[in-house]
Short mmCIF file of C-alpha atoms and ligand atoms in Angstrom, two decimals:
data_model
loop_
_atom_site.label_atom_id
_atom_site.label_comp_id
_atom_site.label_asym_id
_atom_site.label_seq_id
_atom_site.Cartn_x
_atom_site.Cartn_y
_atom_site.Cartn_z
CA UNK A 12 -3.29 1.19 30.25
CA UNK A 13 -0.53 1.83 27.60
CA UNK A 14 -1.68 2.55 24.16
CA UNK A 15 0.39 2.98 21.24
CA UNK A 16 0.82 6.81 19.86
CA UNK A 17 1.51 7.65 16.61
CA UNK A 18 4.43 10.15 16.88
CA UNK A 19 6.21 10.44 13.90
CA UNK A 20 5.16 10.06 9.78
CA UNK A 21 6.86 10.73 6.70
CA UNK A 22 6.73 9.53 2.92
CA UNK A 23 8.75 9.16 0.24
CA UNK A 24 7.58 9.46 -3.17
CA UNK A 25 9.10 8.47 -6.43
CA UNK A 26 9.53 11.88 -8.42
CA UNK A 27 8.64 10.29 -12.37
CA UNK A 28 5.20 10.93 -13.51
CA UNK A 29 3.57 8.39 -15.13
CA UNK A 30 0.16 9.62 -16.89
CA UNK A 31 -2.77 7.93 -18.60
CA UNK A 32 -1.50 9.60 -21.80
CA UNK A 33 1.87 7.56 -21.18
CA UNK A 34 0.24 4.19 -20.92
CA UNK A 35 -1.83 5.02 -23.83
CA UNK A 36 1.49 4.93 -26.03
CA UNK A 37 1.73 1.55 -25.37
CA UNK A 38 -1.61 0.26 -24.41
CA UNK A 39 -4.94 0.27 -25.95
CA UNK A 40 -6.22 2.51 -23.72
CA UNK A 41 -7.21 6.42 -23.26
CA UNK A 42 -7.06 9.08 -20.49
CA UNK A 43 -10.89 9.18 -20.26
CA UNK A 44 -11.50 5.18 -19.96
CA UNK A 45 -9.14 5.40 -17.06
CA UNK A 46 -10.28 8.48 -15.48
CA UNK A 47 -14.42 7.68 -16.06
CA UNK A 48 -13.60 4.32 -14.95
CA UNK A 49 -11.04 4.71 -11.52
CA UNK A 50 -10.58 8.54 -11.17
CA UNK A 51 -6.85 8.16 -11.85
CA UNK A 52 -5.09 10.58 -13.79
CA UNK A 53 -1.35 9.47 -13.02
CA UNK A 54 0.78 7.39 -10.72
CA UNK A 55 4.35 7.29 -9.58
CA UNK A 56 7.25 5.14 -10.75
CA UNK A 57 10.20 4.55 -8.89
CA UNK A 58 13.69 4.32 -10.38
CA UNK A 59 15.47 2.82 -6.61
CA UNK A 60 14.41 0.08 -5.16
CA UNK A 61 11.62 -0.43 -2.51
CA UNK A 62 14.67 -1.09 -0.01
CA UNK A 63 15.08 2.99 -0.22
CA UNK A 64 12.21 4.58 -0.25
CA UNK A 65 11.18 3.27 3.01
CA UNK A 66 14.78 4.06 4.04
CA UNK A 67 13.98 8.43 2.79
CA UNK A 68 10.31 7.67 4.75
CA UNK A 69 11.29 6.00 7.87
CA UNK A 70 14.34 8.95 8.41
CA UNK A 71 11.93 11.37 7.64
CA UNK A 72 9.67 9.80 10.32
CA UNK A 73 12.21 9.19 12.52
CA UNK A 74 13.22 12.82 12.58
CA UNK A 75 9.31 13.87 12.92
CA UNK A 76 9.18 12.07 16.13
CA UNK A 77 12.43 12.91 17.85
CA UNK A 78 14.00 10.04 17.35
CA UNK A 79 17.53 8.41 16.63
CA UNK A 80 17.67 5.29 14.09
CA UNK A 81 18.88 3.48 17.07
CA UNK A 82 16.10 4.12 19.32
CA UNK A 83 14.16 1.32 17.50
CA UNK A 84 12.95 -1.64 18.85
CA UNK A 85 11.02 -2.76 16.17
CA UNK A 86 10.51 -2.18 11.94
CA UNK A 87 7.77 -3.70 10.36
CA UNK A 88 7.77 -4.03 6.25
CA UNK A 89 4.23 -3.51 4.90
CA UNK A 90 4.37 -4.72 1.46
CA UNK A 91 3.72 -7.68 -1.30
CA UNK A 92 6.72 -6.14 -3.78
CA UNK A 93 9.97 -7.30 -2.33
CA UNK A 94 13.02 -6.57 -3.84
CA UNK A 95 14.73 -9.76 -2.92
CA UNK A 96 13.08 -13.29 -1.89
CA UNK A 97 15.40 -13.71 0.60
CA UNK A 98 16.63 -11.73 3.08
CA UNK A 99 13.36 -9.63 4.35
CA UNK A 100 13.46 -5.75 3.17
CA UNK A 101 12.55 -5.18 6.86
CA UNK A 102 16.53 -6.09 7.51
CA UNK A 103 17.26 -3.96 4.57
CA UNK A 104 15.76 -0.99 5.96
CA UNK A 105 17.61 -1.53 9.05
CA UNK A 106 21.07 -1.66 7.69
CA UNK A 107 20.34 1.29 5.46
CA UNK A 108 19.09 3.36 8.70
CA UNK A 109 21.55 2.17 10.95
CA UNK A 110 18.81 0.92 13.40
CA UNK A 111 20.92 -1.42 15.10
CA UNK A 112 18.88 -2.52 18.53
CA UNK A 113 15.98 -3.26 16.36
CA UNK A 114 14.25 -6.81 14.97
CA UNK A 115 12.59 -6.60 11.60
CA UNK A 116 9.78 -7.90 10.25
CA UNK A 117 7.73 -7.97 6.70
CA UNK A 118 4.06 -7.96 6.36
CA UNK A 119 2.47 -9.58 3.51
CA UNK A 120 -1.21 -8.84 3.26
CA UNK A 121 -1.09 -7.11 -0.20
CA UNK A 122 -3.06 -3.89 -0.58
CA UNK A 123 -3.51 -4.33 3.58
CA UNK A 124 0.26 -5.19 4.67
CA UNK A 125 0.64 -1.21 6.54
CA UNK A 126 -2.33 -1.47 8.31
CA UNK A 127 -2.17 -5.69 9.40
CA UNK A 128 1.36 -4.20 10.35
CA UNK A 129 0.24 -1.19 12.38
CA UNK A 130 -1.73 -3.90 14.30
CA UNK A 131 1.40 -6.17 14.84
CA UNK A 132 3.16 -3.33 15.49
CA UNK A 133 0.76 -1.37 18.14
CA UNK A 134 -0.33 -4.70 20.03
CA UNK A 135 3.60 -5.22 20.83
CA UNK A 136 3.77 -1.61 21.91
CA UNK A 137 1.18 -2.00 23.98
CA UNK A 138 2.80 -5.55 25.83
CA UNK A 139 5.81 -3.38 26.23
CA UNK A 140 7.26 -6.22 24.20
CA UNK A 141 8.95 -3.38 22.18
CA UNK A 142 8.96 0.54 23.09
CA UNK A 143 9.80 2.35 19.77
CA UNK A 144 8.26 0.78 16.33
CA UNK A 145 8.82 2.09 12.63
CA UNK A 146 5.45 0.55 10.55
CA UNK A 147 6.14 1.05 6.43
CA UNK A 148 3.79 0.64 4.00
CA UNK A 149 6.11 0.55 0.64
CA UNK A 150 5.51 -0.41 -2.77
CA UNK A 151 6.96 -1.28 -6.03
CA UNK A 152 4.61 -2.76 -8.55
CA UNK A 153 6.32 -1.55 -11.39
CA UNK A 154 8.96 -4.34 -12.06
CA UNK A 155 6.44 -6.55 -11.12
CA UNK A 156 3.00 -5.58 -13.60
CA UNK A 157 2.81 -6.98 -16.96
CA UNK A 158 2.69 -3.83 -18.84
CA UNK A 159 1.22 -5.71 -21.77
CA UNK A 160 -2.19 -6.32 -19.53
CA UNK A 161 -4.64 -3.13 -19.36
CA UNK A 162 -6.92 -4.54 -16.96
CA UNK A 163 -3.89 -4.35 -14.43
CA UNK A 164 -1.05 -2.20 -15.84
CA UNK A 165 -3.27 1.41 -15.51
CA UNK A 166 -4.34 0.95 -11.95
CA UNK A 167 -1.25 0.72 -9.99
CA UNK A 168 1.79 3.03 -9.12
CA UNK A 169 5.05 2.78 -6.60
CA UNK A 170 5.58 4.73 -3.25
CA UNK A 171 5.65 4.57 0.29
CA UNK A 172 5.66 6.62 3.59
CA UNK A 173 6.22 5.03 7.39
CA UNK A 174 4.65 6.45 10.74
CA UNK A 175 6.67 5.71 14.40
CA UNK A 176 4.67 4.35 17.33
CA UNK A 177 5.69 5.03 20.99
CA UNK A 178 4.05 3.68 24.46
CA UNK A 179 1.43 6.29 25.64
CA UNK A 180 -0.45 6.78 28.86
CA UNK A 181 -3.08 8.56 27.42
CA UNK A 182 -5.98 6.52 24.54
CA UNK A 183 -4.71 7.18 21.38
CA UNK A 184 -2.88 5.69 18.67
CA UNK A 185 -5.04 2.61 17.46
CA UNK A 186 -8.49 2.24 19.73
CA UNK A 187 -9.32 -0.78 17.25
CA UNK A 188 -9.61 -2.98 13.92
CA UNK A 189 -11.30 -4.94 12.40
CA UNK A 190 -9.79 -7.76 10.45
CA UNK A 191 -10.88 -10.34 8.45
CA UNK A 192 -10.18 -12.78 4.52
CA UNK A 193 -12.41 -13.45 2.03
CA UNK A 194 -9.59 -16.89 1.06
CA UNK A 195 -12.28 -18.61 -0.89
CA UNK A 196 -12.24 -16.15 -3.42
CA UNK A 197 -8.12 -15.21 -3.31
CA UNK A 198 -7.77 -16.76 -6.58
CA UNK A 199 -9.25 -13.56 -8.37
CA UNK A 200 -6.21 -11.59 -7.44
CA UNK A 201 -2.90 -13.17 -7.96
CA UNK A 202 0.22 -12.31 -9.53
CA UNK A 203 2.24 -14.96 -10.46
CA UNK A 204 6.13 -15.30 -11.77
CA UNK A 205 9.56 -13.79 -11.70
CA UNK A 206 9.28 -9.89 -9.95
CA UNK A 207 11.67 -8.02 -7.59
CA UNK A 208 14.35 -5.08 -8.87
CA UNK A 209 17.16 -7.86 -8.95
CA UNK A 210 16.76 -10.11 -12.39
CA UNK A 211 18.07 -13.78 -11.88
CA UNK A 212 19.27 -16.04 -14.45
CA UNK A 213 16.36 -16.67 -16.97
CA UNK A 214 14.25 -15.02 -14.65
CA UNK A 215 13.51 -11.17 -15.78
CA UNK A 216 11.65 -8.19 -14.89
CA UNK A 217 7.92 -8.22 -15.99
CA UNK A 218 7.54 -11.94 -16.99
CA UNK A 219 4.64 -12.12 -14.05
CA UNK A 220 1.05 -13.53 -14.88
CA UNK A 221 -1.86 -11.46 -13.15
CA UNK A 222 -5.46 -13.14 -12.42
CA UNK A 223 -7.63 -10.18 -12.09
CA UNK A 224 -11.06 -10.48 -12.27
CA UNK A 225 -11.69 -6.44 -11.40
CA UNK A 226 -15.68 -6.51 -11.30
CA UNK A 227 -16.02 -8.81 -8.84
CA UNK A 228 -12.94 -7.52 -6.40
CA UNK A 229 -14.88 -4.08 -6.95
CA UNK A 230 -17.86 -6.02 -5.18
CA UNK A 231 -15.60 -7.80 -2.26
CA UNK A 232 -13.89 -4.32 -1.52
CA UNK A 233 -17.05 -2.37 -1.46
CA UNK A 234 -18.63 -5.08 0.88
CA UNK A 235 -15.71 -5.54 2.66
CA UNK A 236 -14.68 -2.04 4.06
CA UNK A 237 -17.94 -1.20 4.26
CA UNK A 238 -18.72 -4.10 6.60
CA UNK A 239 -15.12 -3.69 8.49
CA UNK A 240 -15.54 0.07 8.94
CA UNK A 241 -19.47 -0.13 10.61
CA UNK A 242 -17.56 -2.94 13.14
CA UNK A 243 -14.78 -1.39 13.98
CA UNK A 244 -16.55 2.06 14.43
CA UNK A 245 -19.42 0.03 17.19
CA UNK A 246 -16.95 -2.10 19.10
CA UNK A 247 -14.77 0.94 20.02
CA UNK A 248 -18.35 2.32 21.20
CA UNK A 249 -18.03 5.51 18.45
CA UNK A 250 -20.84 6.17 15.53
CA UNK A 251 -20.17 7.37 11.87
CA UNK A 252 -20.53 11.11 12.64
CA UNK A 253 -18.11 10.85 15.32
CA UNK A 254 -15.43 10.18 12.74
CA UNK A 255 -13.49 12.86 11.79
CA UNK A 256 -11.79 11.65 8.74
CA UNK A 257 -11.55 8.88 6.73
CA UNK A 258 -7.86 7.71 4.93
CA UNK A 259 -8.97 4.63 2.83
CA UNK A 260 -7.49 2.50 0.69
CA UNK A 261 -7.58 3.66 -3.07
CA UNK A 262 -8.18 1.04 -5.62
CA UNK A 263 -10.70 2.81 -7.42
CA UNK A 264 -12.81 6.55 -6.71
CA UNK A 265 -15.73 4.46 -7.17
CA UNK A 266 -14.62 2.12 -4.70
CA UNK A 267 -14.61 4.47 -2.25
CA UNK A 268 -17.69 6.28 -3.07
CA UNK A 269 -19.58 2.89 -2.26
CA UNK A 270 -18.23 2.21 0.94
CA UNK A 271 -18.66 6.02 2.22
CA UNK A 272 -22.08 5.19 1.01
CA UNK A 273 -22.53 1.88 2.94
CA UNK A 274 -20.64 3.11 6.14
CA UNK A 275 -23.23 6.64 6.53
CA UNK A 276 -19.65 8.46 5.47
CA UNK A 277 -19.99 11.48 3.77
CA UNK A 278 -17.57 12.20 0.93
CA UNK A 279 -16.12 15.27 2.51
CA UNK A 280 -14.86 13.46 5.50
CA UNK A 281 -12.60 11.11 3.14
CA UNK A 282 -9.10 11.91 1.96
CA UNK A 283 -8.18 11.42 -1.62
CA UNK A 284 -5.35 10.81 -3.31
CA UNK A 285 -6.28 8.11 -6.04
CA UNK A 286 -6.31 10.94 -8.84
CA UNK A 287 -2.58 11.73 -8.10
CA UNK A 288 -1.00 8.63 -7.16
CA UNK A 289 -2.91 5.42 -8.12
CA UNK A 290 -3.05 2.52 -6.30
CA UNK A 291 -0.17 1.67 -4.57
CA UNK A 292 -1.00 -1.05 -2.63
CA UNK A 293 0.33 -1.08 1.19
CA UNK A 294 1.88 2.52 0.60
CA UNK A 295 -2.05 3.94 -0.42
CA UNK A 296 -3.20 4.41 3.42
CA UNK A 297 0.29 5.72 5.36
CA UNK A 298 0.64 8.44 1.90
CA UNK A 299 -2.79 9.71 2.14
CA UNK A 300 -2.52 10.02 6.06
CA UNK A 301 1.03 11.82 5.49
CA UNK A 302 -0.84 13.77 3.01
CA UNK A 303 -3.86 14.69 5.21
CA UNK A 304 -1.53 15.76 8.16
CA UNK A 305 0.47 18.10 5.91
CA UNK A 306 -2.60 19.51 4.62
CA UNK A 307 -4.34 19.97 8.11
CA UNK A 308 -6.86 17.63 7.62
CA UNK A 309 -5.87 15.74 10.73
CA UNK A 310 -6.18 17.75 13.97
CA UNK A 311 -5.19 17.13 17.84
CA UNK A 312 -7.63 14.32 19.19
CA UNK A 313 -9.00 14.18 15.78
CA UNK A 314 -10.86 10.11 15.55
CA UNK A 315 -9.44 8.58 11.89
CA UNK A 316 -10.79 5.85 10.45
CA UNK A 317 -8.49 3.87 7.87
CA UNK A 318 -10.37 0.73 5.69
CA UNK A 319 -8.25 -1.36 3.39
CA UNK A 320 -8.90 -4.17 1.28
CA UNK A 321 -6.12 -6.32 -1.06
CA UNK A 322 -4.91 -9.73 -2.26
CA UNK A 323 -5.96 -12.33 -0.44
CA UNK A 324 -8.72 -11.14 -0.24
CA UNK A 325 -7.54 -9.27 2.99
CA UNK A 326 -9.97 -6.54 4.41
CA UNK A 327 -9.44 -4.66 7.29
CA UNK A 328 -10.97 -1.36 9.16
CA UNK A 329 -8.65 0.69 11.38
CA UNK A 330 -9.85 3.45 13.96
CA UNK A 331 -6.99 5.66 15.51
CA UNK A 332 -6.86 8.40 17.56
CA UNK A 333 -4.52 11.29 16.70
CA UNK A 334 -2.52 12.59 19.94
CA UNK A 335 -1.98 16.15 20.42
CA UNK A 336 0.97 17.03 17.71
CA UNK A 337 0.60 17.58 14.22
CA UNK A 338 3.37 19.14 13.12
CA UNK A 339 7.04 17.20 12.81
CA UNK A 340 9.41 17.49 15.95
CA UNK A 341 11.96 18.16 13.07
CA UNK A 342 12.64 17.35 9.28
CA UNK A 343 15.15 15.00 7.46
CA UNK A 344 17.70 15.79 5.00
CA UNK A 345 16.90 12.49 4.11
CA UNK A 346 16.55 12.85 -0.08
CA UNK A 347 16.64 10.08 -2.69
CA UNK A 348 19.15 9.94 -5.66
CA UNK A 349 18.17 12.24 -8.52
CA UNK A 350 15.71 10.13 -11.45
CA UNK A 351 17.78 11.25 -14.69
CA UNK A 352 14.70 9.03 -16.75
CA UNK A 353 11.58 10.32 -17.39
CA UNK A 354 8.21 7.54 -16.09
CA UNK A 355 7.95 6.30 -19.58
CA UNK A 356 11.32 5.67 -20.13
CA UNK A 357 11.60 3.80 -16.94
CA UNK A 358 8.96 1.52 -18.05
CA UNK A 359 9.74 1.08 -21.31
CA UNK A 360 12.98 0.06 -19.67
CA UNK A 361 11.44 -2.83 -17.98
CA UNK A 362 8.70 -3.79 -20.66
CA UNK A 363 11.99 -4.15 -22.87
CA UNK A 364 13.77 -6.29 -20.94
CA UNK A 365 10.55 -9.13 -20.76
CA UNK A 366 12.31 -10.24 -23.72
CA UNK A 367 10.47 -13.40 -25.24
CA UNK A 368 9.64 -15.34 -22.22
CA UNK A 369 5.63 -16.03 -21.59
CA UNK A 370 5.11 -16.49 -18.33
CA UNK A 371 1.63 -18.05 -18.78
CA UNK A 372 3.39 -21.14 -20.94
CA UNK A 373 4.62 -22.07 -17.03
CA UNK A 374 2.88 -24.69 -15.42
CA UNK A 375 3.25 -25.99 -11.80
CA UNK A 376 6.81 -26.74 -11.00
CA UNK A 377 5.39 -29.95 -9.07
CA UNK A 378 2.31 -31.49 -11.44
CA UNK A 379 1.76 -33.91 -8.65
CA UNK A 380 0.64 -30.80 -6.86
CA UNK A 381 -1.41 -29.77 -9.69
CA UNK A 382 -5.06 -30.68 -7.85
CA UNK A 383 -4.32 -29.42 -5.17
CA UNK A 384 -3.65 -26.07 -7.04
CA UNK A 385 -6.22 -26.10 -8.88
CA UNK A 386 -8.40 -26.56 -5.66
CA UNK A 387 -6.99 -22.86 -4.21
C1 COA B 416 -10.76 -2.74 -13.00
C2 COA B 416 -11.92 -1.76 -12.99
C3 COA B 416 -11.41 -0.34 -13.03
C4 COA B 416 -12.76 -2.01 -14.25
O1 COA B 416 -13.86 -1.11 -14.21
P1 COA B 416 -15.29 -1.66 -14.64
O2 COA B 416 -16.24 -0.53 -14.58
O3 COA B 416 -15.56 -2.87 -13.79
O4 COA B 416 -15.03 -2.06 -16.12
P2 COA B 416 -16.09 -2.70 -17.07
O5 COA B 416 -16.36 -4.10 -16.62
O6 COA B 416 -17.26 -1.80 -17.20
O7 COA B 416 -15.32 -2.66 -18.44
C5 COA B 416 -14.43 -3.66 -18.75
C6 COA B 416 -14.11 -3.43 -20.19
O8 COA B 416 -13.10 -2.42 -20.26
C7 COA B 416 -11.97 -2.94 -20.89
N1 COA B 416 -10.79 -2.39 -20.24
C8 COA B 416 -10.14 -2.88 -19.16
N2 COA B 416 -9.10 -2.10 -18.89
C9 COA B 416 -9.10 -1.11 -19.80
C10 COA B 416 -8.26 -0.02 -20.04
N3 COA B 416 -7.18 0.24 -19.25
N4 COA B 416 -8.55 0.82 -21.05
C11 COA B 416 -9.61 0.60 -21.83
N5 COA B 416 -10.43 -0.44 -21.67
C12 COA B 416 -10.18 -1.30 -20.66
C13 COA B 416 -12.05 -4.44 -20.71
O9 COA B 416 -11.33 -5.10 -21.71
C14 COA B 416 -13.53 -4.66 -20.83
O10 COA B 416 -13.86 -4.65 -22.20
P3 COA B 416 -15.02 -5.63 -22.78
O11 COA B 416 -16.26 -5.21 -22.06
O12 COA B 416 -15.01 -5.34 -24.23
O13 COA B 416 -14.57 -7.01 -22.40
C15 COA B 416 -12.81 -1.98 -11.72
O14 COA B 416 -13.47 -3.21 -11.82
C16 COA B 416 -12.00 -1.99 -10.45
O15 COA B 416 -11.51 -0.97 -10.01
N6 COA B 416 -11.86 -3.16 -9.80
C17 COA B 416 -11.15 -3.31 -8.54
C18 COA B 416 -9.73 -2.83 -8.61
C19 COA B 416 -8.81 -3.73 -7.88
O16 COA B 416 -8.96 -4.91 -7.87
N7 COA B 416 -7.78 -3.23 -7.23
C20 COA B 416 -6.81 -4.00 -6.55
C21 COA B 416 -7.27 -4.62 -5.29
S1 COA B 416 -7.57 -3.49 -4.01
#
C-alpha cells in the first residue's frame, strides 16, 4: 500500500511584532484581559503579501526534502485570506517558485484549510494521481480584521509554513482524519466585505464586517476537536496514550486546555505556540509542527495528532505518522524582503486607509435574495 510521507517542512514568519500593549494604543483593551482571557501575548504582522510567504515556506520545504521546484506535481493553498479574488494564490505560488509541472489548488476551510488540504493532498498521493505535493497553510488576516472591533482584532496574527508529501511504501504520513461541519451554526463566524492586499476602486483595506459570537465558538471548538480527536485516534485502532504529541489548532489556551481534557490528553504532550504567535488561522497547525520538529519534539516514528476547528464551522482531527528523518535534507536561502515598519505602524497603515466607509451600512447586493440570506 502507498502512503503519503511527510518529507519536507518549513515556515515563514512575518518578522513585526505586534503586542497586546500595541493594540491597547488603539483599542480599549489591556495586556492582562488578553493574556487571562486567550494566553496571547503577541502575534505577527506581515508587510508582503500571503502570495510570498508561502513562496519563503514552500522553498524552504522544498529544500528540506530534496527537492527541485519542478519536481511538483501538486500545490495546495490552505487559507481563507487571499490576496486576489481571482486568480487562486495556489497559481501564485507556482509562478513565484518556478514549479512548472505542477496544478494548483486553494483550500478554503478557514482556521482548517492546511489540514482539509493535507487530506486532498495525501489521498492523491496515495492514488498515484500525483507523486510530489507542496500543502501550505498561509495567512493574512491583517488587511482583512476590522481593527476597530476588540472581540476580533486581538486574537488573530499572519504567517504560514508548508510541509512536502512523497509516495511511501512504508505507513506513515497521514494514517487518518476525521472530518466533519457544524453549517447550522456558520453564521457565528463570518467576515464579510472588501479584504485582500490589493485595494479596488471604492473598495479598501479593513472595511470588512465580522460576526463573532466568541462564547459559543469556544463551546463548538472544544466539542468539536474533542469529539474529532477520540474518532480519529479509535478508527486508526490507536488509544490516547499512544499519542506522542499533539499540534492543535490555537484559537485560544483555554481552548486547548478543554479538549486535552475531553480527549484523556495530557497538557505536556501538546505543542504551544498561541502565546507567541496568535491565531493564525490555516498557518496555526503546519507553524507549530515546524516549530515542534525544530525543537525535537517530534521524533522518528513518533504518532502526531493534529485537531483543528474554523469558519464554517469546520472541525477536523488529523493522526500522522512521522517517518524516520527529522532533520532538513538541506536549507534555503530562501529570505523575505527586509520590514523597514515596525507592527504598529503597519497597522496603523491599514486602519488609516478604512477611510469613512462603514461596511455594516451594506446590505445584500440582490434584496430579492435577502430571505434566503437571512435563512443561512
Ligand atoms: C473571544 C474570547 C477570547 C472571549 O473570552 P470569554 O472568556 O468568552 O469572554 P467573556 O465572555 O468572559 O467576556 C466578554 C467581555 O469582554 C469584553 N471584551 C471582548 N474583547 C475584549 C478585549 N480585547 N479587551 C477587553 N475586553 C474585551 C467584551 O466586550 C465583553 O464585555 P461585556 O461582558 O461587558 O459585554 C473566547 O470566547 C474565545 O476564544 N472564543 C473562540 C475564539 C475563536 O472563535 N477563534 C476563531 C475560530 S477558531
Amino acid at each position: 500500500m502507498t502512503y503519503a510521507a511527510i518529507t519536507g517542512w518549513g515556515k515563514c514568519m512575518p518578522p513585526a511584532v505586534l503586542s497586546n500593549e500595541d493594540l491597547s494604543t488603539f483599542l480599549d483593551t489591556s495586556d492582562e484581559w488578553i493574556v487571562s482571557r486567550t494566553g496571547m501575548k503577541q502575534r505577527r504582522i506581515s508587510h508582503v503579501p500571503g502570495i510570498d510567504l508561502a513562496t519563503v515556506a514552500g522553498r524552504r520545504a522544498l529544500a528540506c526534502a530534496g527537492l527541485a521546484a519542478e519536481d511538483l506535481d501538486l500545490i495546495v493553498h490552505g487559507s481563507c485570506t487571499f490576496d486576489e479574488q481571482v486568480p487562486n494564490s495556489a497559481s501564485g505560488v507556482q509562478v513565484k517558485l518556478g514549479a512548472v509541472n505542477a496544478a494548483s489548488m486553494d483550500v478554503n476551510t478557514a482556521c482548517t484549510s492546511f489540514l482539509y488540504g493535507l487530506s486532498a493532498a495525501s489521498a492523491m498521493v496515495r492514488t498515484g494521481a500525483v507523486r510530489n505535493a507542496l500543502v501550505i497553510g498561509v495567512e493574512v488576516i491583517s488587511p482583512y480584521m476590522d481593527w476597530s472591533n476588540r472581540n476580533v482584532a486581538v486574537l488573530f496574527g499572519d504567517g504560514c509554513a508548508a510541509v512536502v508529501l512523497q509516495p511511501s511504501e512504508k505507513e506513515e504520513g497521514l494514517l487518518g482524519e476525521q472530518l466533519g461541519c457544524y453549517a447550522d451554526a456558520r453564521q457565528i463566524l463570518r467576515v464579510r466585505g472588501a479584504g485582500g492586499v490589493y485595494t479596488n476602486r471604492g473598495a479598501q483595506l479593513g472595511n470588512t464586517l465580522w460576526d463573532f459570537d466568541g462564547g459559543e465558538i469556544f463551546k463548538k471548538a472544544v466539542k468539536g476537536m474533542a469529539l474529532a480527536s477520540q474518532k480519529v485516534i479509535a478508527r486508526c485502532g490507536l488509544t490516547a496514550e499512544s499519542i506522542d504529541l499533539v499540534v492543535p489548532h490555537q484559537a485560544n489556551l483555554r481552548i486547548i486546555e478543554s479538549v486535552a481534557k475531553h480527549a484523556g490528553l495530557p497538557m505536556d504532550k501538546v505543542f504551544l505556540t498561541v502565546q507567541q504567535y496568535g491565531n493564525m488561522s490555516a498557518a496555526t497547525v503546519p507553524v507549530a509542527l515546524v516549530d515542534a520538529i525544530e525543537a525535537g519534539r517530534v521524533r522518528p516514528g513518533s504518532t502526531v495528532l493534529m485537531p483543528g476547528f474554523g469558519g464554517g464551522l469546520t472541525l477536523c482531527s488529523h493522526l500522522v505518522r512521522w517517518g524516520d528523518r527529522v532533520t532538513p535534507l538541506a536549507a534555503s536561502d530562501a529570505e523575505l524582503p527586509p520590514c523597514t515598519r515596525t507592527a504598529l505602524e503597519l497597522v496603523n497603515d491599514i486602519r488609516a486607509r478604512k477611510g469613512t466607509y462603514d461596511a455594516s451600512a451594506d446590505g445584500l447586493l440582490w434584496p430579492r435574495f435577502a430571505e434566503v440570506d437571512a435563512a443561512q
